[in-house]
Coordinates of N, CA and C in Angstrom, one line a residue:
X55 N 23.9 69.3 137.7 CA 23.6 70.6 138.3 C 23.0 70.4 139.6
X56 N 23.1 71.1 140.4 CA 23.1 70.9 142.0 C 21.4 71.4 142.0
X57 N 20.2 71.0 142.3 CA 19.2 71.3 142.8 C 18.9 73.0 143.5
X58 N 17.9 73.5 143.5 CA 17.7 74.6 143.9 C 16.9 74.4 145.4
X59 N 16.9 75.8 146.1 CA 15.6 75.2 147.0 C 14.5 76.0 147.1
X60 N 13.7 75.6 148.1 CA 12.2 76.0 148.1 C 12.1 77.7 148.5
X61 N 11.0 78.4 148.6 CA 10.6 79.6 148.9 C 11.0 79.4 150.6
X62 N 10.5 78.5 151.2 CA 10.4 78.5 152.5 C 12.0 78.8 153.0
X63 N 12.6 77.7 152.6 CA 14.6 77.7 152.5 C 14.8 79.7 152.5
X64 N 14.2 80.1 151.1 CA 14.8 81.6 151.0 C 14.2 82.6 151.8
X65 N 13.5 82.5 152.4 CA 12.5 83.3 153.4 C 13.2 83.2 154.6
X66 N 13.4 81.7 155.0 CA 14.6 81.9 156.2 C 15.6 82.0 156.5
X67 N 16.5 82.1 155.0 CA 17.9 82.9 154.9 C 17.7 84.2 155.3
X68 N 16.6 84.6 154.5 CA 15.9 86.4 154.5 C 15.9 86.7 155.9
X69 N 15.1 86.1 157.0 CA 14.9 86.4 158.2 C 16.3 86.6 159.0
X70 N 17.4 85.4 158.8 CA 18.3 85.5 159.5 C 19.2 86.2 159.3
X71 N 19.3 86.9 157.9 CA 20.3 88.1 157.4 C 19.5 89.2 157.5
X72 N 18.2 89.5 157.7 CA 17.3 91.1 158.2 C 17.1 92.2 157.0
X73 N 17.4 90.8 155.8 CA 17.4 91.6 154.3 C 16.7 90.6 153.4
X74 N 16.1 91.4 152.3 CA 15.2 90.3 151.7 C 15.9 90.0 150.3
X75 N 16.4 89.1 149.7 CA 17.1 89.0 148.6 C 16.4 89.1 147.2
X76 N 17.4 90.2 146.4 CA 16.7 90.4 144.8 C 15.9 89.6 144.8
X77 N 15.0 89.8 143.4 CA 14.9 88.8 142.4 C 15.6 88.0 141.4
X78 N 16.7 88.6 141.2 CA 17.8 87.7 140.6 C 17.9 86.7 141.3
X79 N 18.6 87.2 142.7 CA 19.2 86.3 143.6 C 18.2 85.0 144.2
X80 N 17.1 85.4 144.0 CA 15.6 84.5 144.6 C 15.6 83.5 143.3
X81 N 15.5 83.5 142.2 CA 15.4 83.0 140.8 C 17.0 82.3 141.3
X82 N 18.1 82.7 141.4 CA 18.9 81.9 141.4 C 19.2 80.8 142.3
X83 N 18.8 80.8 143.2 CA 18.9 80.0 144.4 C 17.9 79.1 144.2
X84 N 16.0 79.5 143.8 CA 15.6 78.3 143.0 C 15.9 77.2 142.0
X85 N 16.7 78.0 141.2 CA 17.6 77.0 140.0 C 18.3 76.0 140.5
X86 N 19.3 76.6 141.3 CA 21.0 76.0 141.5 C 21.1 76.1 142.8
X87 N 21.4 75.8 143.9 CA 22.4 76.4 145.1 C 23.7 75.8 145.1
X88 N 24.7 76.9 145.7 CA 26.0 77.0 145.5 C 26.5 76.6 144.5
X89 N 26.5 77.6 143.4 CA 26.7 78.0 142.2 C 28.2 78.3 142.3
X90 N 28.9 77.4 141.2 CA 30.3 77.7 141.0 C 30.4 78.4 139.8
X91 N 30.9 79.6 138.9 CA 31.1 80.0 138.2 C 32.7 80.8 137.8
X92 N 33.3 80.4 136.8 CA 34.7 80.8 136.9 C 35.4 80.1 137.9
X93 N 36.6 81.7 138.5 CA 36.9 81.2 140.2 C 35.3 81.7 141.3
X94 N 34.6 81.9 141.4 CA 33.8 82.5 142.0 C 32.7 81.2 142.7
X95 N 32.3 81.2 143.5 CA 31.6 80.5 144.2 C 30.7 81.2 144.9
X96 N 29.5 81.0 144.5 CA 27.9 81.6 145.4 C 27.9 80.8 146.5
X97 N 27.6 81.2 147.3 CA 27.2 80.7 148.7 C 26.0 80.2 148.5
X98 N 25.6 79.1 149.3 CA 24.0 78.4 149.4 C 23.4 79.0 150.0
X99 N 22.3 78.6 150.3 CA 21.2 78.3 151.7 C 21.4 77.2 151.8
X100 N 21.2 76.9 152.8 CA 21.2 76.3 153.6 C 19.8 75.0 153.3
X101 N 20.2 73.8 153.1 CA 18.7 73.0 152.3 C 19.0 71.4 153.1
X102 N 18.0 71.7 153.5 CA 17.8 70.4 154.0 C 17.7 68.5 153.1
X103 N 17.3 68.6 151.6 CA 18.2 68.0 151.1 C 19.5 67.6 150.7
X104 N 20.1 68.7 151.4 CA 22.0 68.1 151.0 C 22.6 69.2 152.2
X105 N 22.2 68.9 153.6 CA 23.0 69.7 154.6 C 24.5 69.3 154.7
X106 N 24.9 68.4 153.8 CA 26.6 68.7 154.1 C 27.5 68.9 152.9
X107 N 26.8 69.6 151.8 CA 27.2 70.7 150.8 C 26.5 71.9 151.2
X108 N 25.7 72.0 152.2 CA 25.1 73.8 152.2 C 25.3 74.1 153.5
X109 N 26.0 73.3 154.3 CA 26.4 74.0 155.7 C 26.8 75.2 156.1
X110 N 28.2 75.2 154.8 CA 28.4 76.8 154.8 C 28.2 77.8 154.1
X111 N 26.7 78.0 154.6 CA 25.6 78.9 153.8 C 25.7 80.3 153.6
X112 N 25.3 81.3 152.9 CA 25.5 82.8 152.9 C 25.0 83.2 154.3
X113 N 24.2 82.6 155.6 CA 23.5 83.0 156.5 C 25.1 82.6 157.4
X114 N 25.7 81.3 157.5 CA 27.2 81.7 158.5 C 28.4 82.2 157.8
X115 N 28.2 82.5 156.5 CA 29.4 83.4 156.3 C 28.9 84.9 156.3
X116 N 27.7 85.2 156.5 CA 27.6 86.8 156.9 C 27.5 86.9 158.7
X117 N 27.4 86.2 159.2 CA 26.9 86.2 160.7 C 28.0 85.3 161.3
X118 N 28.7 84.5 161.2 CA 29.5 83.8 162.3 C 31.6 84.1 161.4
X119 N 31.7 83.6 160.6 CA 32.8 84.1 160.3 C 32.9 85.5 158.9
X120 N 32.3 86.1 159.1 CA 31.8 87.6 158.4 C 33.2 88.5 159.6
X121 N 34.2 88.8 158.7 CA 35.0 89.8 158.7 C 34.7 91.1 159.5
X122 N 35.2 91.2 160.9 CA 34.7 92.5 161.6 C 34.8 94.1 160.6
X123 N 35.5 93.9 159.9 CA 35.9 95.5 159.1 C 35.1 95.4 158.1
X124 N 34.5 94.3 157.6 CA 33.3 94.4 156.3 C 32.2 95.5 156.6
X125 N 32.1 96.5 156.2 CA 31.0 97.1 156.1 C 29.5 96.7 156.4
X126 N 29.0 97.8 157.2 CA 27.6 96.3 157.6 C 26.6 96.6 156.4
X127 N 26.5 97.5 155.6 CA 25.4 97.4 154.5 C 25.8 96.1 153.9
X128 N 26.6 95.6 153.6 CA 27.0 94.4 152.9 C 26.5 93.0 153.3
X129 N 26.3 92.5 152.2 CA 25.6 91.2 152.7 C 27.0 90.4 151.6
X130 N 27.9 89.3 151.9 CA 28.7 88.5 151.0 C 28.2 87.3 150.5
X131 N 27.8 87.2 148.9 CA 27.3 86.6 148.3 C 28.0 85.1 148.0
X132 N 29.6 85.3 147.6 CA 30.4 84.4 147.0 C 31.5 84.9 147.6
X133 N 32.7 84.1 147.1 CA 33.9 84.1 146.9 C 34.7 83.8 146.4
X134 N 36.0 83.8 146.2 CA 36.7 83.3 145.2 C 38.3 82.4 145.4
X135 N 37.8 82.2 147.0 CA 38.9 81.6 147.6 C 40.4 82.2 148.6
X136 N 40.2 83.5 147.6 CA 41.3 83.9 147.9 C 40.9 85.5 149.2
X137 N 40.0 85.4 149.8 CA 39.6 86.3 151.0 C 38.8 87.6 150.5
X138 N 38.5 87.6 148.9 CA 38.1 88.7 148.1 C 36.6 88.2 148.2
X139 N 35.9 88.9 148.4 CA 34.5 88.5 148.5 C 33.4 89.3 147.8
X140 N 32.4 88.4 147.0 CA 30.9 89.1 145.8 C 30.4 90.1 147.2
X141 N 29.6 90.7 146.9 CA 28.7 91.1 147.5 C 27.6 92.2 146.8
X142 N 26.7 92.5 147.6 CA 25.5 93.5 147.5 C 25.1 93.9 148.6
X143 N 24.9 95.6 148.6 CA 24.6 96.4 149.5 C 23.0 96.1 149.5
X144 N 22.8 96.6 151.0 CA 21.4 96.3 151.5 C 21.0 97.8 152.0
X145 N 20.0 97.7 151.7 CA 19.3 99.5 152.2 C 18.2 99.4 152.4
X146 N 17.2 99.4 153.5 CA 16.4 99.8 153.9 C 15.1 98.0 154.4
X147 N 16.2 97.7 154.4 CA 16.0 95.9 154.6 C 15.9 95.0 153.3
X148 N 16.6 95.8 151.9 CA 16.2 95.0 150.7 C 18.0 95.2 150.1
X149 N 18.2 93.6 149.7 CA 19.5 93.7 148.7 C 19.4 94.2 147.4
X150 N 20.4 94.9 147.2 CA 20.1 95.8 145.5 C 20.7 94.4 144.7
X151 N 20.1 95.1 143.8 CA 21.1 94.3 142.3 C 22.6 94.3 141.7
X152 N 22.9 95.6 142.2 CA 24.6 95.4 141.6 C 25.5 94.5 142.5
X153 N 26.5 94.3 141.9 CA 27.5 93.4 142.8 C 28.5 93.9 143.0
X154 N 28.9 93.7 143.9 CA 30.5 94.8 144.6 C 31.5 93.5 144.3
X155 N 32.6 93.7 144.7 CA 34.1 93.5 144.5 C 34.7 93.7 146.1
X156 N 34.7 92.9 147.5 CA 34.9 93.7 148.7 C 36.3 92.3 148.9
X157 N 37.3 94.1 149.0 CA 39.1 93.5 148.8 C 39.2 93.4 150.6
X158 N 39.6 92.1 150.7 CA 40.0 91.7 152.2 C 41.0 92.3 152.9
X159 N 41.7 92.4 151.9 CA 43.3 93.5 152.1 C 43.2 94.3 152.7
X160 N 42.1 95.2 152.0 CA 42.3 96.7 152.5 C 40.9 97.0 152.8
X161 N 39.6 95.9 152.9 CA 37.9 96.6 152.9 C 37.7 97.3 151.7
X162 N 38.8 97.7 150.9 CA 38.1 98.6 149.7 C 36.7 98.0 148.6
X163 N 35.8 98.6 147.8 CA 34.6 98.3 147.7 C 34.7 98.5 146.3
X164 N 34.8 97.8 145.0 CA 34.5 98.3 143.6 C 33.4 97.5 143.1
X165 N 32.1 98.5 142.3 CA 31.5 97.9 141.5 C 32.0 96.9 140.3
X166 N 31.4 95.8 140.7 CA 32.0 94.7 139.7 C 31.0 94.6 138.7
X167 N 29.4 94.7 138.8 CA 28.4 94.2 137.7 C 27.4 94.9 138.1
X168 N 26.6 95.2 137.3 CA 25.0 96.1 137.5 C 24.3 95.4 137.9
X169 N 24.1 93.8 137.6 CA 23.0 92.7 138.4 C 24.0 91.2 138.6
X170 N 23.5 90.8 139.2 CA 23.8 89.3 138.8 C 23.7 88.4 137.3
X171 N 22.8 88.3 136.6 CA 23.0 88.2 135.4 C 24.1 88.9 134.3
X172 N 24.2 90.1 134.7 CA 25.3 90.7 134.0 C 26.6 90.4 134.4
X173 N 26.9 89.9 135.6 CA 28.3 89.5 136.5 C 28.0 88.0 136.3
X174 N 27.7 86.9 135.5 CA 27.3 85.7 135.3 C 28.0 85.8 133.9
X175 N 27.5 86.8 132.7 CA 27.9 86.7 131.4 C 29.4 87.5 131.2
X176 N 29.6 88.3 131.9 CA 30.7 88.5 132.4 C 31.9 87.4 132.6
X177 N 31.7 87.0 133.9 CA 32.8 85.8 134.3 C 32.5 84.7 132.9
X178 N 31.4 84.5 132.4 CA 31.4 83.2 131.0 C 32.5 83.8 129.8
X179 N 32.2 85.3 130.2 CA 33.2 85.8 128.7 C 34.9 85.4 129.2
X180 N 34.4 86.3 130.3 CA 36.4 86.2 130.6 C 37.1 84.5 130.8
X181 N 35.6 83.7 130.8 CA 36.7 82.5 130.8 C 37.1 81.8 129.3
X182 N 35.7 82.5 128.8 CA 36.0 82.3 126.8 C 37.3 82.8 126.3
X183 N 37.7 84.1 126.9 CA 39.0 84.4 126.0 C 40.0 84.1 127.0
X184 N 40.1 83.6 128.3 CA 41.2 83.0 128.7 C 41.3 81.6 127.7
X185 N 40.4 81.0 127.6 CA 40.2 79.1 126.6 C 41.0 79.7 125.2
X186 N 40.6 81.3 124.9 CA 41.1 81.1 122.9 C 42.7 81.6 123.1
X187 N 43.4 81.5 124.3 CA 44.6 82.2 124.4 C 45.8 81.1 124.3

């Protein structure tokens, strides 16, 4: 399992995206960074113990190659390879809890999960009944 990183690490993601991350999302990044689950892939921070697995961190995929048509409430959490990207809306300088669904295709926006932990047991199920098929 890949190491988590420090408070200081997530405070300066915070600063350079101008949003402060859940508590899910704070709790998960201490755990693990760049969390693979399913097809889905969390983006890091950026950690000075392993700068060449976290280079490309959630701070340059929202700010240097971050999609001009993405909506700017949106902050993009993960992805899945295929140009479809996690995300959570930010309001008033704080990221909420649910997780969006943002289609590269078309910018369209669907709720995918009420929190992060719910969108974690989620992707575990759907890959349990892909294994019993």
């Amino acid at each position: 399992m890949k190491a988590g990183v420090d408070e200081f690490a997530i405070k300066e993601a915070e600063g350079e995206l101008g949003a402060v991350f859940s508590a899910q999302l704070k709790e998960l990044f201490k755990l693990v960074n760049n969390l693979g689950i399913g097809d889905w892939i969390l983006y890091p921070i950026k950690g000075p113990s392993n700068l060449k697995k976290t280079w490309d961190d959630i701070v340059r995929q929202n700010t240097e190659i971050r999609a001009d048509y993405m909506r700017k409430d949106l902050i993009a959490i993960g992805d899945n390879g295929s140009g479809d990207r996690l995300c959570v809306k930010v309001q008033d300088g704080l990221m909420g809890d649910e997780i969006y669904l943002w289609y590269h295709e078309d910018g369209e926006l669907e709720e995918y999960a009420p929190n992060l932990g719910e969108f974690i047991l989620m992707v575990l199920e759907e890959d349990d009944d892909f294994d019993d098929e």
